[in-house]
Amino acid sequence: MSSRASSTRRTSARLLPDLVVLLLATTLAACAPSLGPGPDQPSGIWLQLTSGLGDNQAIEDGHVLLVERGSQGGVHIYGGLRTRGIYRGSEDDYQALLSGDRPLIEFSLENADGVLSSPNAMRDLLTIEDSGAMVLSGRRVVFRHYSELPDDWQSLDWQEIEGRLEQEEMIFSVLINDSRGRVLQDSATVRIDFPDSEQGMMGR
């Protein structure tokens, strides 16, 4: 065997891993979704966190979320979303119940101490806008004043605590996971605003 032929085989062996990596990268690039930053690229795949109320406007950093009190003393905010590229699932409620193919959506409110929102993941039917984007609005997000309730909670001044929470920056986010395995998340830095209450906070 000539030294030239042996050298050629050694060179080919060294090049093989590089060729495999190149082919894999090319294949993945061709299959990857077009991830647009938001509604400015309607043909892409994107998710936008929205207020969930009124015109369902986009939530940007610095947005103030209005808090509502429930009849039992708890507190909640509202969330919504606008998205494209997510598998919507069955329109029929019975079929959706059988197949579980509607997207699973969860909102989260978090401060420096931890997650304040209660677990709220549920499968929702998204409404289709004229633009073709899919929308969810009016989702109630219940939250607590503490990620972990302190032992002396009965002696706390809840109005003072609410005033402190209003001064904190929090992260409000939405996570959507469709039945085909696509996962998208969007978040914003927000503040919350409690309504006045003569009796203070009764819930935790």
mmCIF file of C-alpha atoms in Angstrom:
data_model
loop_
_atom_site.group_PDB
_atom_site.id
_atom_site.type_symbol
_atom_site.label_atom_id
_atom_site.label_comp_id
_atom_site.label_asym_id
_atom_site.label_seq_id
_atom_site.Cartn_x
_atom_site.Cartn_y
_atom_site.Cartn_z
ATOM 1 C CA MET A 1 0.000 0.000 0.000
ATOM 2 C CA SER A 2 1.421 3.391 -0.919
ATOM 3 C CA SER A 3 2.060 6.035 1.715
ATOM 4 C CA ARG A 4 -0.129 8.426 -0.310
ATOM 5 C CA ALA A 5 -3.179 6.107 -0.101
ATOM 6 C CA SER A 6 -2.647 5.600 3.632
ATOM 7 C CA SER A 7 -2.379 9.341 4.156
ATOM 8 C CA THR A 8 -5.591 9.911 2.193
ATOM 9 C CA ARG A 9 -7.525 7.462 4.394
ATOM 10 C CA ARG A 10 -6.201 9.090 7.572
ATOM 11 C CA THR A 11 -7.223 12.510 6.282
ATOM 12 C CA SER A 12 -10.711 11.221 5.403
ATOM 13 C CA ALA A 13 -11.079 9.721 8.882
ATOM 14 C CA ARG A 14 -10.171 13.055 10.459
ATOM 15 C CA LEU A 15 -12.658 14.923 8.277
ATOM 16 C CA LEU A 16 -15.562 12.534 8.950
ATOM 17 C CA PRO A 17 -16.621 13.984 12.347
ATOM 18 C CA ASP A 18 -16.544 17.502 10.913
ATOM 19 C CA LEU A 19 -18.711 16.446 7.983
ATOM 20 C CA VAL A 20 -21.223 14.782 10.318
ATOM 21 C CA VAL A 21 -21.461 17.927 12.450
ATOM 22 C CA LEU A 22 -21.916 20.062 9.336
ATOM 23 C CA LEU A 23 -24.685 17.821 7.992
ATOM 24 C CA LEU A 24 -26.482 17.790 11.360
ATOM 25 C CA ALA A 25 -26.280 21.559 11.663
ATOM 26 C CA THR A 26 -27.666 22.005 8.147
ATOM 27 C CA THR A 27 -30.541 19.608 8.832
ATOM 28 C CA LEU A 28 -31.442 21.249 12.145
ATOM 29 C CA ALA A 29 -31.360 24.705 10.602
ATOM 30 C CA ALA A 30 -33.765 23.595 7.890
ATOM 31 C CA CYS A 31 -36.176 22.066 10.436
ATOM 32 C CA ALA A 32 -35.996 24.766 13.109
ATOM 33 C CA PRO A 33 -39.044 27.043 13.546
ATOM 34 C CA SER A 34 -38.878 30.705 12.658
ATOM 35 C CA LEU A 35 -38.778 32.311 16.086
ATOM 36 C CA GLY A 36 -40.010 35.854 15.665
ATOM 37 C CA PRO A 37 -39.797 38.395 18.519
ATOM 38 C CA GLY A 38 -43.512 39.133 18.483
ATOM 39 C CA PRO A 39 -46.475 40.242 16.389
ATOM 40 C CA ASP A 40 -44.213 42.364 14.169
ATOM 41 C CA GLN A 41 -43.310 39.067 12.475
ATOM 42 C CA PRO A 42 -46.727 37.406 12.032
ATOM 43 C CA SER A 43 -45.357 34.485 10.034
ATOM 44 C CA GLY A 44 -42.989 33.434 12.839
ATOM 45 C CA ILE A 45 -43.584 31.504 16.027
ATOM 46 C CA TRP A 46 -43.966 33.812 18.982
ATOM 47 C CA LEU A 47 -45.686 34.393 22.327
ATOM 48 C CA GLN A 48 -46.660 37.701 23.865
ATOM 49 C CA LEU A 49 -47.763 38.210 27.477
ATOM 50 C CA THR A 50 -50.851 40.451 27.685
ATOM 51 C CA SER A 51 -52.972 42.103 30.352
ATOM 52 C CA GLY A 52 -55.942 39.780 29.860
ATOM 53 C CA LEU A 53 -58.392 42.670 30.257
ATOM 54 C CA GLY A 54 -60.042 45.198 27.953
ATOM 55 C CA ASP A 55 -58.052 45.438 24.735
ATOM 56 C CA ASN A 56 -55.669 42.763 26.043
ATOM 57 C CA GLN A 57 -52.649 45.002 25.533
ATOM 58 C CA ALA A 58 -49.102 43.686 25.613
ATOM 59 C CA ILE A 59 -47.372 43.816 28.990
ATOM 60 C CA GLU A 60 -44.025 45.583 28.810
ATOM 61 C CA ASP A 61 -41.428 46.036 31.550
ATOM 62 C CA GLY A 62 -42.687 48.545 34.114
ATOM 63 C CA HIS A 63 -46.365 47.677 33.621
ATOM 64 C CA VAL A 64 -48.580 48.035 36.720
ATOM 65 C CA LEU A 65 -51.024 45.181 37.325
ATOM 66 C CA LEU A 66 -54.213 46.036 39.198
ATOM 67 C CA VAL A 67 -55.045 43.658 42.029
ATOM 68 C CA GLU A 68 -58.611 42.570 42.774
ATOM 69 C CA ARG A 69 -59.913 41.135 46.032
ATOM 70 C CA GLY A 70 -62.091 38.045 46.046
ATOM 71 C CA SER A 71 -65.198 37.599 48.174
ATOM 72 C CA GLN A 72 -63.288 35.284 50.538
ATOM 73 C CA GLY A 73 -60.446 37.727 51.117
ATOM 74 C CA GLY A 74 -57.991 36.393 48.552
ATOM 75 C CA VAL A 75 -56.299 38.489 45.890
ATOM 76 C CA HIS A 76 -55.736 37.999 42.183
ATOM 77 C CA ILE A 77 -54.567 39.678 39.005
ATOM 78 C CA TYR A 78 -55.420 38.903 35.383
ATOM 79 C CA GLY A 79 -53.288 37.613 32.572
ATOM 80 C CA GLY A 80 -53.613 36.857 28.890
ATOM 81 C CA LEU A 81 -51.550 36.034 25.843
ATOM 82 C CA ARG A 82 -51.292 36.404 22.102
ATOM 83 C CA THR A 83 -49.428 33.768 20.102
ATOM 84 C CA ARG A 84 -48.779 32.192 16.728
ATOM 85 C CA GLY A 85 -47.333 28.808 15.795
ATOM 86 C CA ILE A 86 -48.820 26.890 18.720
ATOM 87 C CA TYR A 87 -51.029 23.870 17.998
ATOM 88 C CA ARG A 88 -54.535 24.945 19.020
ATOM 89 C CA GLY A 89 -56.056 21.512 19.586
ATOM 90 C CA SER A 90 -59.702 20.460 19.372
ATOM 91 C CA GLU A 91 -62.460 23.063 19.243
ATOM 92 C CA ASP A 92 -65.038 20.578 20.530
ATOM 93 C CA ASP A 93 -64.955 20.477 24.336
ATOM 94 C CA TYR A 94 -65.722 16.760 24.569
ATOM 95 C CA GLN A 95 -63.054 15.821 22.043
ATOM 96 C CA ALA A 96 -60.568 18.089 23.796
ATOM 97 C CA LEU A 97 -61.354 16.376 27.087
ATOM 98 C CA LEU A 98 -60.749 12.952 25.564
ATOM 99 C CA SER A 99 -57.566 13.835 23.716
ATOM 100 C CA GLY A 100 -56.101 16.485 26.017
ATOM 101 C CA ASP A 101 -54.735 18.228 22.939
ATOM 102 C CA ARG A 102 -55.361 21.860 23.867
ATOM 103 C CA PRO A 103 -52.299 23.851 24.950
ATOM 104 C CA LEU A 104 -51.395 23.816 28.640
ATOM 105 C CA ILE A 105 -51.016 27.385 29.900
ATOM 106 C CA GLU A 106 -49.691 28.634 33.224
ATOM 107 C CA PHE A 107 -49.105 32.136 34.570
ATOM 108 C CA SER A 108 -46.623 32.956 37.316
ATOM 109 C CA LEU A 109 -46.024 35.949 39.590
ATOM 110 C CA GLU A 110 -42.690 35.950 41.377
ATOM 111 C CA ASN A 111 -40.752 38.317 43.617
ATOM 112 C CA ALA A 112 -37.272 38.084 45.113
ATOM 113 C CA ASP A 113 -38.484 35.660 47.801
ATOM 114 C CA GLY A 114 -40.076 33.149 45.434
ATOM 115 C CA VAL A 115 -43.245 32.324 43.523
ATOM 116 C CA LEU A 116 -46.351 34.063 44.866
ATOM 117 C CA SER A 117 -48.944 32.759 42.408
ATOM 118 C CA SER A 118 -50.950 29.629 43.141
ATOM 119 C CA PRO A 119 -50.666 26.698 40.696
ATOM 120 C CA ASN A 120 -52.948 27.522 37.772
ATOM 121 C CA ALA A 121 -51.885 25.377 34.798
ATOM 122 C CA MET A 122 -54.878 24.461 32.662
ATOM 123 C CA ARG A 123 -55.718 23.631 29.062
ATOM 124 C CA ASP A 124 -57.432 26.480 27.220
ATOM 125 C CA LEU A 125 -59.082 26.953 23.850
ATOM 126 C CA LEU A 126 -57.440 29.928 22.183
ATOM 127 C CA THR A 127 -59.550 32.391 20.201
ATOM 128 C CA ILE A 128 -58.387 33.217 16.669
ATOM 129 C CA GLU A 129 -58.132 36.914 15.763
ATOM 130 C CA ASP A 130 -58.675 38.346 12.284
ATOM 131 C CA SER A 131 -54.890 38.582 11.964
ATOM 132 C CA GLY A 132 -54.591 34.835 12.468
ATOM 133 C CA ALA A 133 -52.961 35.171 15.883
ATOM 134 C CA MET A 134 -54.424 33.149 18.754
ATOM 135 C CA VAL A 135 -55.531 34.893 21.933
ATOM 136 C CA LEU A 136 -56.384 34.128 25.550
ATOM 137 C CA SER A 137 -57.814 36.757 27.869
ATOM 138 C CA GLY A 138 -59.416 37.008 31.282
ATOM 139 C CA ARG A 139 -57.324 34.358 33.059
ATOM 140 C CA ARG A 140 -57.520 34.958 36.804
ATOM 141 C CA VAL A 141 -54.184 34.481 38.575
ATOM 142 C CA VAL A 142 -54.574 34.032 42.336
ATOM 143 C CA PHE A 143 -51.520 34.863 44.423
ATOM 144 C CA ARG A 144 -50.352 35.079 48.021
ATOM 145 C CA HIS A 145 -48.497 37.805 49.900
ATOM 146 C CA TYR A 146 -45.684 35.396 50.787
ATOM 147 C CA SER A 147 -44.112 32.498 48.957
ATOM 148 C CA GLU A 148 -44.046 30.818 52.383
ATOM 149 C CA LEU A 149 -46.436 32.054 55.078
ATOM 150 C CA PRO A 150 -44.572 33.065 58.263
ATOM 151 C CA ASP A 151 -45.513 31.507 61.593
ATOM 152 C CA ASP A 152 -46.693 34.854 63.009
ATOM 153 C CA TRP A 153 -49.018 35.632 60.086
ATOM 154 C CA GLN A 154 -52.005 36.320 62.380
ATOM 155 C CA SER A 155 -50.245 39.294 63.954
ATOM 156 C CA LEU A 156 -49.040 40.867 60.706
ATOM 157 C CA ASP A 157 -50.191 44.241 59.412
ATOM 158 C CA TRP A 158 -51.437 43.250 55.960
ATOM 159 C CA GLN A 159 -51.894 46.819 54.768
ATOM 160 C CA GLU A 160 -48.245 47.479 55.541
ATOM 161 C CA ILE A 161 -47.253 44.298 53.714
ATOM 162 C CA GLU A 162 -49.305 45.300 50.676
ATOM 163 C CA GLY A 163 -47.634 48.700 50.663
ATOM 164 C CA ARG A 164 -44.248 47.002 50.652
ATOM 165 C CA LEU A 165 -45.240 44.641 47.857
ATOM 166 C CA GLU A 166 -46.351 47.600 45.744
ATOM 167 C CA GLN A 167 -42.783 48.924 45.855
ATOM 168 C CA GLU A 168 -41.228 45.668 44.665
ATOM 169 C CA GLU A 169 -40.373 44.713 41.121
ATOM 170 C CA MET A 170 -41.876 41.347 40.247
ATOM 171 C CA ILE A 171 -41.688 38.970 37.314
ATOM 172 C CA PHE A 172 -44.989 38.114 35.634
ATOM 173 C CA SER A 173 -44.715 35.332 33.083
ATOM 174 C CA VAL A 174 -46.721 32.943 30.946
ATOM 175 C CA LEU A 175 -45.687 29.467 29.819
ATOM 176 C CA ILE A 176 -47.504 27.617 27.034
ATOM 177 C CA ASN A 177 -46.898 23.985 26.129
ATOM 178 C CA ASP A 178 -48.838 22.509 23.219
ATOM 179 C CA SER A 179 -49.665 18.840 22.694
ATOM 180 C CA ARG A 180 -46.975 18.537 20.015
ATOM 181 C CA GLY A 181 -44.188 19.435 22.402
ATOM 182 C CA ARG A 182 -43.627 23.070 21.488
ATOM 183 C CA VAL A 183 -42.933 25.261 24.522
ATOM 184 C CA LEU A 184 -42.905 29.073 24.556
ATOM 185 C CA GLN A 185 -42.508 31.537 27.417
ATOM 186 C CA ASP A 186 -42.737 35.301 27.792
ATOM 187 C CA SER A 187 -42.246 37.496 30.850
ATOM 188 C CA ALA A 188 -42.066 41.099 31.981
ATOM 189 C CA THR A 189 -40.917 43.021 35.037
ATOM 190 C CA VAL A 190 -44.029 44.491 36.665
ATOM 191 C CA ARG A 191 -45.404 46.120 39.783
ATOM 192 C CA ILE A 192 -48.750 45.443 41.433
ATOM 193 C CA ASP A 193 -51.313 47.907 42.793
ATOM 194 C CA PHE A 194 -53.688 46.870 45.583
ATOM 195 C CA PRO A 195 -57.129 48.454 45.951
ATOM 196 C CA ASP A 196 -57.838 50.439 49.100
ATOM 197 C CA SER A 197 -59.365 48.375 51.882
ATOM 198 C CA GLU A 198 -60.598 49.717 55.223
ATOM 199 C CA GLN A 199 -60.433 46.251 56.742
ATOM 200 C CA GLY A 200 -57.020 45.412 55.346
ATOM 201 C CA MET A 201 -56.073 42.036 54.015
ATOM 202 C CA MET A 202 -57.979 39.056 55.387
ATOM 203 C CA GLY A 203 -56.582 36.439 53.002
ATOM 204 C CA ARG A 204 -53.008 35.292 52.836
#
